[in-house]
Amino acid sequence: MDKSVYPPLSFDQKSEFDALKMHFLSMNSTPMMSLFDEDPARFSQFTLSAAGLNLDYSKNRINGETISLLCELAESSGIQAAIGDMFAGVAINKSENRPALHTALRNFSDEPVLVSGKDVMPEIKQTLNRMRNFCWAIRIQQWRGFSNKPFTDVVSIGIGGSFLGPKLASEALKPYWSRKINCHYLSNIDGSDLTETLQGLNPETTLFIIQSKSFNTQETLKNANACRDWFLENGGCEVELARHFSAVTANVDKAMAFGIAEKNIFPMWDWVGGRYSLWSAIGLPLMLTVGYENFRQMLEGAYEMDMHFKNAPLEQNMPVLMGLLGVWYVNFFDAQSHAILPYDHYLRGLPSHIQQLDMESNGKSVDMYGRKINYQAGPIIWGGVGSNGQHAYHQLLHQGTQFAPCDFILPLMSHNAVGDFHALLVSNCLSQSQALMQGKTYEQAEAELRAEGKSADEISVLAPQKVIPGNRPSNTIYFDKTTPKTVGALIALYEHKVFVQGKIWGVNSFDQWGVELGKQLGHKVHDALKGCESNEAEFDSSTQGLIQAFRAMKDKL
Ligand code: F6P
């Protein structure tokens, strides 16, 4: 860290923050419905299109002045320069002194991208080409298993960013799978995950891809060893490992020590974070199932969003606006969480991926200058597929004391036109965001109950319970159809939204030191569970009690 430069003003010390605090006082008492009454063209004023996506942000607690003030905050936070630095490969991940160049993985310009003075584009392109040849050989059944049968299943072994991104994209692009190869994701250090994944698989026709940037993650190595044992115990042999096992990692030596043939090892680079690595060879399982062309289209969708993010003015910039709206709710309306609500079966994995993307990036409480921050940063990200959520947690969204802004995500067309199903799904999505905004007054509830013939006593009991506060904001991101391009653009949109927020909050969005302690403590607990030296005295009584409960159960077996 360059000590000579005095750290810049933190988020809450800026005059733009003060201006927004003042503005909040007026906006907080302004019903969104009145904003629509005042301006019938509000939808078109607050809808933006880019990279095949459309963002309707009109159902927010904002007016034109809000957007101007938020963009001034972005300006004073140095967002434009920060975007340029990220794309240019500046070491913006200061604690690890690394660039964050996931954008280089989908760079279709002819511009070089320099890391320590060296253009990394040739090796990126070479790796993409290797991926293409690898997948092609398997998909045309040229590369076969040890009994010369074509591969029917690929098991991707990985966790976190080596799992969530590829799994989301695989599910999202299921309509594009060539049905010859099934893709399975094995992530957890849980014998049930391993057992269920291998259930019914044939070692002769199963390919394993060990996905681990560090090749040092306990869960992934445990599963990789178990899959190798399964392979060897069910007809496979050491010499055939090379045919059935490949790896994606930055740690080539450890992968080779595991027994992976060097020609089957695909590189990962330090300048790509795990949660941003879908675009790298970590996407291999996806390319195996949807083919190179569709994978490339996903990259192109992300690239189009990149160019929009890099070039659009702040007030017309989709990731910037989404980031700023999130700051508006977290830091001025005190929102603790943010809900991701895809109204598309194929996008059901999106909330889980964005959870890691957002919470592992901005779930921080110290800024990049080492200062403890005394304002909220990354929110809790949650959500799930609609319309199911309406029968699970939407009650809280409508009437809870908690305040959770929502992103509704909606393809206007379905891949499966079954009767009027899609029109009903769309109507659910649109009416949910409408109900969140509109609410229901006491008078409306009363009138409804009266029309149902309820007595005055019944009305006095029921009416208060049926009031819905309303004025709860949401974005609707809509697009024609869930395709490789729109999936690429959508994921890139959220990557850049997270980047904008991290920059405004002053945190490093690209490291994740918080996950280290659990791993360190885990080793000692594991020793105690195994009954090694009773080092239990070191533990608090809760941990001790839980260890004893486990050991007591084990002794019964
Ligand atoms: O959760 C910590 C983390 O390092 C993530 O950032 C990463 O995606 C995951 O673990 C897996 O790491 P690796 O790819 O090195 O196995």
Coordinates of C-alpha atoms and ligand atoms in Angstrom, one line a residue:
M1 CA 0.0 0.0 0.0
D2 CA 1.4 3.4 -0.9
K3 CA 1.6 5.1 2.4
S4 CA 2.5 8.4 0.9
V5 CA -1.0 9.0 -0.5
Y6 CA -3.4 10.0 2.3
P7 CA -6.4 7.6 2.0
P8 CA -9.3 9.3 0.1
L9 CA -12.4 10.4 1.9
S10 CA -14.4 7.4 2.9
F11 CA -18.0 7.0 1.5
D12 CA -19.7 8.6 4.5
Q13 CA -17.3 11.6 4.7
K14 CA -18.1 12.8 1.2
S15 CA -20.3 15.8 0.5
E16 CA -22.2 13.7 -2.0
F17 CA -23.2 11.4 0.9
D18 CA -24.5 14.4 2.8
A19 CA -26.5 15.6 -0.2
L20 CA -28.1 12.1 -0.5
K21 CA -28.9 12.1 3.2
M22 CA -30.8 15.3 2.8
H23 CA -32.5 14.1 -0.4
F24 CA -33.5 10.9 1.4
L25 CA -35.6 12.9 3.8
S26 CA -37.9 14.0 1.0
M27 CA -37.9 10.8 -1.0
N28 CA -38.6 8.6 2.1
S29 CA -42.0 10.2 2.5
T30 CA -42.8 10.1 -1.3
P31 CA -45.0 7.2 -2.3
M32 CA -43.8 5.6 -5.6
M33 CA -47.4 5.6 -6.8
S34 CA -47.4 9.4 -6.7
L35 CA -44.3 9.5 -8.8
F36 CA -46.1 7.5 -11.5
D37 CA -49.2 9.8 -11.2
E38 CA -47.0 12.8 -11.7
D39 CA -45.2 11.3 -14.7
P40 CA -47.1 9.0 -17.0
A41 CA -43.9 8.5 -19.0
R42 CA -42.0 7.3 -15.9
F43 CA -41.6 3.7 -17.3
S44 CA -39.7 5.0 -20.4
Q45 CA -37.8 7.6 -18.4
F46 CA -36.4 4.9 -16.0
T47 CA -35.9 2.0 -18.4
L48 CA -32.5 1.3 -20.0
S49 CA -31.4 -1.3 -22.6
A50 CA -27.9 -2.8 -23.1
A51 CA -26.4 -6.0 -24.4
G52 CA -29.8 -7.5 -25.0
L53 CA -31.1 -6.8 -21.5
N54 CA -33.7 -4.2 -20.4
L55 CA -33.7 -2.7 -17.0
D56 CA -37.0 -1.3 -15.8
Y57 CA -35.9 0.6 -12.7
S58 CA -39.1 2.8 -12.5
K59 CA -40.5 1.0 -9.5
N60 CA -37.8 2.5 -7.2
R61 CA -37.9 5.2 -4.5
I62 CA -36.2 7.7 -6.9
N63 CA -36.8 10.7 -9.1
G64 CA -34.5 12.4 -11.6
E65 CA -32.7 14.2 -8.8
T66 CA -32.0 11.0 -7.0
I67 CA -30.2 9.6 -10.0
S68 CA -28.2 12.7 -10.5
L69 CA -27.1 12.8 -6.8
L70 CA -26.2 9.1 -7.0
C71 CA -24.2 9.6 -10.1
E72 CA -22.4 12.4 -8.5
L73 CA -21.5 10.0 -5.7
A74 CA -20.2 7.5 -8.3
E75 CA -18.2 10.3 -10.0
S76 CA -16.6 11.4 -6.7
S77 CA -15.8 7.7 -6.0
G78 CA -13.7 7.6 -9.1
I79 CA -15.9 5.0 -10.8
Q80 CA -14.9 5.8 -14.4
A81 CA -11.2 5.7 -13.7
A82 CA -11.7 2.5 -11.7
I83 CA -13.4 0.8 -14.6
G84 CA -10.5 1.8 -16.9
D85 CA -8.1 0.4 -14.3
M86 CA -9.9 -2.9 -14.1
F87 CA -10.0 -3.5 -17.8
A88 CA -6.4 -2.4 -18.2
G89 CA -5.1 -4.9 -15.7
V90 CA -4.1 -2.6 -12.9
A91 CA -3.5 -4.5 -9.7
I92 CA -6.8 -3.3 -8.1
N93 CA -6.9 -6.3 -5.8
K94 CA -4.5 -4.5 -3.4
S95 CA -4.2 -7.1 -0.6
E96 CA -3.1 -9.7 -3.0
N97 CA -1.4 -7.3 -5.4
R98 CA -3.2 -8.7 -8.4
P99 CA -5.3 -7.4 -11.3
A100 CA -8.9 -8.6 -11.7
L101 CA -9.1 -9.5 -15.4
H102 CA -12.1 -11.7 -15.8
T103 CA -13.0 -9.3 -18.6
A104 CA -9.9 -10.3 -20.5
L105 CA -11.4 -13.9 -20.8
R106 CA -14.1 -12.5 -23.0
N107 CA -12.2 -9.8 -24.7
F108 CA -13.2 -9.9 -28.4
S109 CA -11.5 -6.6 -29.3
D110 CA -8.0 -6.9 -30.8
E111 CA -6.7 -4.8 -27.9
P112 CA -3.9 -6.5 -25.9
V113 CA -4.3 -6.8 -22.1
L114 CA -1.0 -6.5 -20.3
V115 CA -0.1 -8.1 -17.0
S116 CA 3.4 -7.1 -15.8
G117 CA 4.1 -5.9 -19.3
K118 CA 3.1 -9.1 -21.0
D119 CA 0.0 -9.4 -23.3
V120 CA -2.1 -12.2 -21.8
M121 CA -4.5 -12.4 -24.7
P122 CA -2.5 -15.1 -26.7
E123 CA -2.6 -17.6 -23.8
I124 CA -6.3 -16.9 -23.2
K125 CA -7.0 -17.5 -26.8
Q126 CA -4.8 -20.6 -26.8
T127 CA -6.6 -22.0 -23.8
L128 CA -10.0 -21.4 -25.4
N129 CA -8.8 -23.2 -28.4
R130 CA -7.5 -26.1 -26.3
M131 CA -10.9 -26.3 -24.6
R132 CA -12.6 -26.3 -28.0
N133 CA -10.5 -29.2 -29.2
F134 CA -10.9 -31.1 -26.0
C135 CA -14.7 -30.8 -26.1
W136 CA -14.9 -31.5 -29.8
A137 CA -12.9 -34.8 -29.5
I138 CA -15.2 -35.9 -26.7
R139 CA -18.5 -34.7 -28.3
I140 CA -17.7 -36.4 -31.7
Q141 CA -16.7 -39.5 -29.6
Q142 CA -13.2 -39.6 -30.9
W143 CA -11.9 -39.4 -27.3
R144 CA -13.3 -42.4 -25.6
G145 CA -13.1 -44.2 -22.2
F146 CA -10.8 -47.1 -21.4
S147 CA -13.2 -49.7 -22.9
N148 CA -13.5 -47.6 -26.0
K149 CA -17.0 -46.5 -25.2
P150 CA -17.9 -42.8 -25.8
F151 CA -18.3 -40.6 -22.7
T152 CA -21.8 -40.2 -21.5
D153 CA -21.2 -38.3 -18.2
V154 CA -18.9 -35.6 -17.0
V155 CA -18.4 -35.0 -13.3
S156 CA -17.2 -31.5 -12.4
I157 CA -15.5 -31.6 -9.0
G158 CA -15.2 -28.2 -7.5
I159 CA -16.7 -25.7 -5.0
G160 CA -17.4 -22.0 -4.7
G161 CA -16.6 -20.2 -7.9
S162 CA -15.3 -23.5 -9.3
F163 CA -18.9 -24.8 -9.0
L164 CA -21.6 -22.2 -8.7
G165 CA -20.9 -20.3 -12.0
P166 CA -20.6 -23.4 -14.2
K167 CA -23.6 -25.0 -12.5
L168 CA -25.7 -21.9 -13.0
A169 CA -24.7 -21.6 -16.6
S170 CA -25.3 -25.4 -17.2
E171 CA -28.8 -25.2 -15.8
A172 CA -29.5 -21.9 -17.6
L173 CA -28.5 -23.3 -20.9
K174 CA -30.1 -26.8 -20.6
P175 CA -32.1 -26.2 -23.8
Y176 CA -28.8 -26.0 -25.6
W177 CA -27.3 -29.3 -24.2
S178 CA -26.5 -31.9 -26.8
R179 CA -28.2 -34.7 -24.9
K180 CA -25.4 -37.1 -25.5
I181 CA -23.4 -35.9 -22.4
N182 CA -24.8 -35.5 -18.9
C183 CA -23.2 -33.0 -16.6
H184 CA -22.9 -33.6 -12.8
Y185 CA -21.6 -31.2 -10.2
L186 CA -19.9 -32.6 -7.1
S187 CA -19.0 -29.9 -4.6
N188 CA -19.6 -30.7 -0.9
I189 CA -17.5 -32.7 1.5
D190 CA -20.5 -34.8 2.2
G191 CA -20.5 -38.5 1.5
S192 CA -24.1 -38.2 0.4
D193 CA -23.2 -35.7 -2.3
L194 CA -20.4 -38.0 -3.5
T195 CA -22.7 -41.1 -3.3
E196 CA -25.6 -39.5 -5.1
T197 CA -23.4 -38.1 -7.8
L198 CA -21.7 -41.4 -8.6
Q199 CA -24.9 -43.3 -8.3
G200 CA -25.6 -45.1 -11.6
L201 CA -22.5 -43.8 -13.4
N202 CA -20.3 -46.1 -15.3
P203 CA -16.5 -45.6 -14.9
E204 CA -16.0 -46.7 -18.5
T205 CA -18.0 -43.7 -19.8
T206 CA -17.4 -41.1 -17.1
L207 CA -15.0 -38.2 -17.4
F208 CA -13.9 -36.2 -14.3
I209 CA -12.8 -32.6 -14.3
I210 CA -11.1 -31.4 -11.1
Q211 CA -11.8 -27.7 -10.9
S212 CA -9.7 -25.9 -8.4
K213 CA -7.7 -22.7 -8.8
S214 CA -5.5 -23.5 -5.8
F215 CA -5.7 -27.3 -6.1
N216 CA -5.7 -27.0 -2.3
T217 CA -9.3 -26.9 -1.3
Q218 CA -10.2 -29.6 1.2
E219 CA -13.6 -30.5 -0.2
T220 CA -12.4 -30.7 -3.8
L221 CA -9.3 -32.8 -3.1
K222 CA -11.3 -35.1 -0.9
N223 CA -13.8 -35.6 -3.7
A224 CA -11.2 -35.9 -6.4
N225 CA -9.4 -38.7 -4.4
A226 CA -12.7 -40.5 -3.8
C227 CA -13.6 -40.4 -7.5
R228 CA -10.2 -41.7 -8.4
D229 CA -10.6 -44.5 -5.9
W230 CA -14.1 -45.2 -7.3
F231 CA -12.7 -45.3 -10.8
L232 CA -9.8 -47.6 -9.9
E233 CA -12.1 -49.9 -7.8
N234 CA -14.6 -50.2 -10.7
G235 CA -12.6 -51.4 -13.6
G236 CA -10.3 -48.4 -14.2
C237 CA -6.5 -48.6 -13.9
E238 CA -3.7 -46.2 -13.3
V239 CA -2.6 -46.0 -16.9
E240 CA -6.1 -45.0 -17.9
L241 CA -6.4 -42.2 -15.4
A242 CA -5.2 -39.7 -18.1
R243 CA -8.1 -40.6 -20.3
H244 CA -10.7 -40.1 -17.6
F245 CA -9.3 -37.2 -15.5
S246 CA -8.5 -33.7 -16.3
A247 CA -8.0 -30.5 -14.3
V248 CA -8.5 -26.8 -14.4
T249 CA -6.1 -25.1 -12.0
A250 CA -3.4 -22.4 -11.4
N251 CA -1.4 -25.1 -9.5
V252 CA -0.1 -27.4 -12.3
D253 CA 2.5 -29.1 -10.1
K254 CA -0.1 -30.3 -7.6
A255 CA -2.4 -31.5 -10.4
M256 CA 0.4 -33.5 -11.9
A257 CA 1.3 -34.9 -8.5
F258 CA -2.4 -36.0 -8.3
G259 CA -1.8 -38.0 -11.5
I260 CA -3.4 -35.7 -14.1
A261 CA -1.5 -35.8 -17.4
E262 CA -0.1 -32.4 -18.2
K263 CA -1.9 -32.3 -21.6
N264 CA -5.2 -32.6 -19.7
I265 CA -4.5 -29.6 -17.4
F266 CA -6.1 -26.3 -18.3
P267 CA -4.6 -23.1 -16.8
M268 CA -6.3 -20.7 -14.4
W269 CA -4.5 -17.4 -13.7
D270 CA -4.0 -15.5 -10.5
W271 CA -5.5 -12.5 -12.1
V272 CA -9.0 -14.1 -12.3
G273 CA -10.9 -14.5 -9.0
G274 CA -12.7 -17.8 -8.4
R275 CA -16.1 -16.3 -8.3
Y276 CA -15.3 -14.5 -11.6
S277 CA -13.9 -17.6 -13.4
L278 CA -16.9 -19.1 -15.3
W279 CA -15.4 -17.5 -18.5
S280 CA -12.2 -19.5 -18.1
A281 CA -11.6 -23.2 -18.4
I282 CA -13.7 -23.5 -15.3
G283 CA -16.5 -23.3 -17.9
L284 CA -15.3 -26.6 -19.5
P285 CA -18.2 -28.7 -18.2
L286 CA -20.5 -26.2 -19.7
M287 CA -18.7 -26.2 -23.1
L288 CA -18.8 -30.0 -23.1
T289 CA -22.6 -30.0 -22.8
V290 CA -23.6 -27.0 -24.9
G291 CA -20.7 -27.0 -27.3
Y292 CA -18.1 -24.4 -28.2
E293 CA -20.3 -22.1 -30.3
N294 CA -22.8 -21.6 -27.5
F295 CA -20.0 -21.1 -24.9
R296 CA -18.6 -18.5 -27.2
Q297 CA -21.9 -16.8 -27.5
M298 CA -22.0 -16.6 -23.7
L299 CA -18.6 -14.9 -23.8
E300 CA -19.9 -12.5 -26.5
G301 CA -22.9 -11.6 -24.3
A302 CA -20.6 -10.8 -21.4
Y303 CA -18.3 -8.8 -23.8
E304 CA -21.2 -6.7 -25.0
M305 CA -22.1 -5.9 -21.3
D306 CA -18.4 -5.1 -20.7
M307 CA -18.3 -2.6 -23.6
H308 CA -21.5 -1.0 -22.3
F309 CA -20.1 -0.8 -18.8
K310 CA -16.8 0.7 -20.1
N311 CA -18.3 3.3 -22.4
A312 CA -21.8 4.3 -21.3
P313 CA -22.1 7.5 -19.3
L314 CA -22.9 6.9 -15.7
E315 CA -26.6 7.9 -15.9
Q316 CA -27.1 5.5 -18.9
N317 CA -24.9 2.7 -17.4
M318 CA -26.9 -0.4 -16.4
P319 CA -24.3 -1.9 -13.9
V320 CA -23.6 1.6 -12.4
L321 CA -27.3 2.3 -11.9
M322 CA -28.0 -1.1 -10.4
G323 CA -25.0 -0.6 -8.1
L324 CA -26.1 2.9 -7.1
L325 CA -29.7 1.8 -6.4
G326 CA -28.3 -0.9 -4.1
V327 CA -26.3 1.7 -2.3
W328 CA -29.4 4.0 -2.0
Y329 CA -31.3 1.2 -0.2
V330 CA -28.4 -0.2 1.9
N331 CA -27.0 3.1 3.1
F332 CA -30.1 5.4 3.2
F333 CA -33.1 3.1 3.6
D334 CA -31.1 0.7 5.8
A335 CA -31.9 -2.4 3.7
Q336 CA -30.1 -5.4 5.1
S337 CA -30.7 -7.7 2.2
H338 CA -31.5 -7.9 -1.5
A339 CA -33.6 -10.5 -3.2
I340 CA -32.8 -12.0 -6.6
L341 CA -36.1 -13.5 -8.1
P342 CA -35.7 -15.1 -11.5
Y343 CA -39.0 -16.0 -13.1
D344 CA -37.4 -18.8 -15.2
H345 CA -36.9 -22.4 -14.3
Y346 CA -33.6 -22.4 -16.1
L347 CA -32.3 -19.5 -14.1
R348 CA -33.1 -21.0 -10.7
G349 CA -29.4 -21.2 -9.8
L350 CA -28.8 -17.5 -10.3
P351 CA -29.4 -16.4 -6.7
S352 CA -26.8 -18.9 -5.4
H353 CA -24.2 -17.7 -7.9
I354 CA -24.9 -14.1 -7.1
Q355 CA -24.7 -14.8 -3.4
Q356 CA -21.0 -15.8 -3.7
L357 CA -20.3 -13.1 -6.3
D358 CA -21.8 -10.3 -4.1
M359 CA -21.2 -11.5 -0.5
E360 CA -17.7 -12.9 -1.0
S361 CA -16.8 -9.7 -2.8
N362 CA -18.4 -7.0 -0.6
G363 CA -19.0 -8.8 2.6
K364 CA -16.2 -6.8 4.2
S365 CA -16.0 -4.4 7.2
V366 CA -12.5 -2.9 6.6
D367 CA -11.8 -0.7 3.6
M368 CA -8.9 -1.2 1.3
Y369 CA -6.9 1.3 3.3
G370 CA -7.3 -0.8 6.5
R371 CA -9.9 1.5 8.0
K372 CA -12.8 -0.1 9.8
I373 CA -15.9 1.2 7.9
N374 CA -18.8 2.6 10.0
Y375 CA -21.4 2.2 7.4
Q376 CA -23.1 -0.8 5.8
A377 CA -21.4 -2.5 2.9
G378 CA -22.5 -5.7 1.1
P379 CA -26.1 -6.8 1.8
I380 CA -27.3 -10.3 2.3
I381 CA -28.2 -11.8 -1.0
W382 CA -31.0 -14.3 -1.2
G383 CA -33.9 -15.3 -3.4
G384 CA -35.2 -18.1 -5.5
V385 CA -37.2 -19.0 -8.6
G386 CA -40.6 -17.4 -9.2
S387 CA -43.5 -18.1 -8.9
N388 CA -42.4 -20.6 -6.2
G389 CA -41.2 -17.8 -3.9
Q390 CA -44.7 -16.4 -3.8
H391 CA -45.6 -19.5 -1.8
A392 CA -42.6 -19.3 0.5
Y393 CA -41.1 -15.9 1.4
H394 CA -43.1 -13.3 -0.5
Q395 CA -45.3 -12.8 2.5
L396 CA -42.3 -11.1 4.2
L397 CA -41.6 -9.1 1.1
H398 CA -45.1 -7.7 1.1
Q399 CA -45.9 -7.4 4.9
G400 CA -42.7 -8.0 6.8
T401 CA -40.9 -5.4 9.0
Q402 CA -37.8 -6.2 7.0
F403 CA -37.2 -4.2 3.9
A404 CA -35.7 -6.1 0.9
P405 CA -35.4 -4.5 -2.5
C406 CA -36.0 -7.1 -5.3
D407 CA -34.6 -7.8 -8.7
F408 CA -37.2 -9.6 -10.9
I409 CA -35.5 -11.4 -13.8
L410 CA -37.8 -12.3 -16.7
P411 CA -37.4 -13.8 -20.2
L412 CA -40.4 -12.6 -22.3
M413 CA -40.4 -15.9 -24.2
S414 CA -40.1 -19.4 -22.8
H415 CA -38.1 -22.3 -24.4
N416 CA -41.2 -24.5 -23.8
A417 CA -44.4 -22.9 -25.0
V418 CA -46.9 -25.0 -23.1
G419 CA -50.4 -23.5 -23.5
D420 CA -50.7 -20.2 -21.6
F421 CA -48.1 -21.2 -18.9
H422 CA -45.7 -18.5 -19.8
A423 CA -48.3 -15.8 -19.8
L424 CA -49.3 -16.9 -16.4
L425 CA -45.7 -16.9 -15.2
V426 CA -45.2 -13.4 -16.6
S427 CA -48.4 -12.2 -15.0
N428 CA -47.2 -13.5 -11.6
C429 CA -43.9 -11.7 -12.0
L430 CA -45.4 -8.3 -13.1
S431 CA -48.2 -8.4 -10.5
Q432 CA -45.7 -9.1 -7.7
S433 CA -43.6 -6.0 -8.4
Q434 CA -46.9 -4.1 -8.8
A435 CA -48.2 -5.3 -5.5
L436 CA -44.9 -4.5 -3.7
M437 CA -45.2 -0.9 -4.9
Q438 CA -49.0 -0.4 -4.7
G439 CA -49.8 -2.2 -1.4
K440 CA -53.3 -2.2 0.0
T441 CA -54.7 0.6 2.3
Y442 CA -56.8 0.0 5.3
E443 CA -59.8 1.6 3.5
Q444 CA -59.3 -0.8 0.5
A445 CA -59.1 -3.8 2.8
E446 CA -62.3 -2.6 4.6
A447 CA -64.2 -2.1 1.3
E448 CA -63.1 -5.6 0.1
L449 CA -64.3 -7.2 3.3
R450 CA -67.6 -5.3 3.3
A451 CA -68.1 -6.4 -0.3
E452 CA -67.6 -10.0 0.9
G453 CA -70.4 -9.4 3.4
K454 CA -68.3 -9.5 6.5
S455 CA -69.8 -8.0 9.7
A456 CA -68.4 -4.8 11.2
D457 CA -66.8 -6.9 14.0
E458 CA -65.2 -9.2 11.5
I459 CA -63.9 -6.3 9.5
S460 CA -62.4 -4.6 12.5
V461 CA -60.4 -7.8 13.2
L462 CA -59.4 -8.6 9.7
A463 CA -58.8 -5.3 8.0
P464 CA -55.6 -4.4 9.9
Q465 CA -54.2 -7.9 9.0
K466 CA -54.9 -7.3 5.3
V467 CA -53.1 -3.9 5.0
I468 CA -50.1 -4.2 2.8
P469 CA -47.7 -1.2 3.3
G470 CA -46.6 -1.1 -0.4
N471 CA -43.9 1.4 -1.5
R472 CA -41.4 -1.5 -1.7
P473 CA -39.0 -1.1 -4.6
S474 CA -38.0 -3.5 -7.3
N475 CA -36.1 -3.7 -10.6
T476 CA -37.3 -5.8 -13.5
I477 CA -34.6 -7.1 -15.8
Y478 CA -36.3 -8.5 -18.9
F479 CA -35.0 -9.8 -22.2
D480 CA -36.3 -11.8 -25.1
K481 CA -35.3 -15.3 -24.1
T482 CA -32.7 -17.1 -21.8
T483 CA -30.0 -17.7 -24.4
P484 CA -26.2 -18.0 -24.1
K485 CA -25.8 -14.3 -25.0
T486 CA -28.4 -13.1 -22.4
V487 CA -26.9 -15.4 -19.7
G488 CA -23.5 -14.0 -20.4
A489 CA -24.7 -10.4 -20.3
L490 CA -26.7 -11.0 -17.1
I491 CA -23.8 -12.5 -15.2
A492 CA -21.5 -9.8 -16.4
L493 CA -24.1 -7.2 -15.3
Y494 CA -24.0 -8.5 -11.8
E495 CA -20.2 -8.7 -11.7
H496 CA -20.0 -5.1 -12.6
K497 CA -22.7 -4.0 -10.2
V498 CA -20.7 -5.6 -7.4
F499 CA -17.6 -3.8 -8.6
V500 CA -19.4 -0.4 -8.6
Q501 CA -20.6 -1.0 -5.0
G502 CA -17.3 -2.2 -3.8
K503 CA -15.6 0.9 -5.2
I504 CA -18.2 3.2 -3.6
W505 CA -17.9 1.5 -0.2
G506 CA -14.1 1.5 -0.6
V507 CA -13.7 -2.2 0.0
N508 CA -11.6 -4.7 -1.9
S509 CA -14.1 -6.8 -3.9
F510 CA -11.5 -9.3 -5.1
D511 CA -10.0 -10.9 -1.9
Q512 CA -11.7 -13.2 0.6
W513 CA -9.6 -13.4 3.8
G514 CA -12.7 -14.0 5.9
V515 CA -12.9 -17.7 4.8
E516 CA -9.5 -18.6 6.2
L517 CA -10.3 -18.8 9.9
G518 CA -12.9 -21.5 9.5
K519 CA -10.4 -23.6 7.5
Q520 CA -7.7 -23.2 10.2
L521 CA -10.0 -24.1 13.1
G522 CA -11.4 -27.0 11.1
H523 CA -8.1 -29.0 11.3
K524 CA -8.1 -29.1 15.1
V525 CA -11.8 -29.9 15.4
H526 CA -11.3 -32.7 12.9
D527 CA -8.5 -34.1 15.0
A528 CA -10.7 -34.0 18.1
L529 CA -13.6 -35.7 16.3
K530 CA -11.2 -38.5 15.3
G531 CA -10.3 -38.9 18.9
C532 CA -6.7 -37.9 18.5
E533 CA -4.9 -36.4 21.5
S534 CA -7.8 -35.0 23.4
N535 CA -7.0 -31.4 22.6
E536 CA -10.5 -30.6 23.7
A537 CA -9.4 -28.4 26.6
E538 CA -8.6 -25.8 23.9
F539 CA -12.2 -25.6 22.9
D540 CA -15.1 -23.6 24.3
S541 CA -17.7 -25.8 26.0
S542 CA -20.1 -25.7 23.1
T543 CA -17.5 -27.0 20.7
Q544 CA -16.4 -29.6 23.3
G545 CA -20.0 -30.7 23.9
L546 CA -20.6 -31.1 20.2
I547 CA -17.4 -33.0 19.7
Q548 CA -18.4 -35.4 22.5
A549 CA -21.9 -35.8 21.0
F550 CA -20.3 -36.8 17.7
R551 CA -17.9 -39.2 19.3
A552 CA -20.6 -40.7 21.5
M553 CA -22.6 -41.4 18.3
K554 CA -19.6 -42.9 16.6
D555 CA -18.9 -45.2 19.5
K556 CA -22.5 -46.5 19.2
L557 CA -21.9 -47.5 15.5
Ligands
F6P1 O1 -14.6 -19.7 -0.7 C1 -13.2 -19.4 -0.8 C2 -12.8 -19.8 -2.2 O2 -11.4 -19.5 -2.3 C3 -13.6 -19.2 -3.3 O3 -13.2 -17.9 -3.5 C4 -13.3 -20.1 -4.4 O4 -14.1 -20.0 -5.5 C5 -13.4 -21.5 -3.7 O5 -12.9 -21.3 -2.4 C6 -12.7 -22.6 -4.4 O6 -11.4 -22.4 -4.5 P1 -10.5 -23.2 -5.5 O7 -11.0 -23.0 -6.9 O8 -9.1 -22.8 -5.3 O9 -10.7 -24.7 -5.2

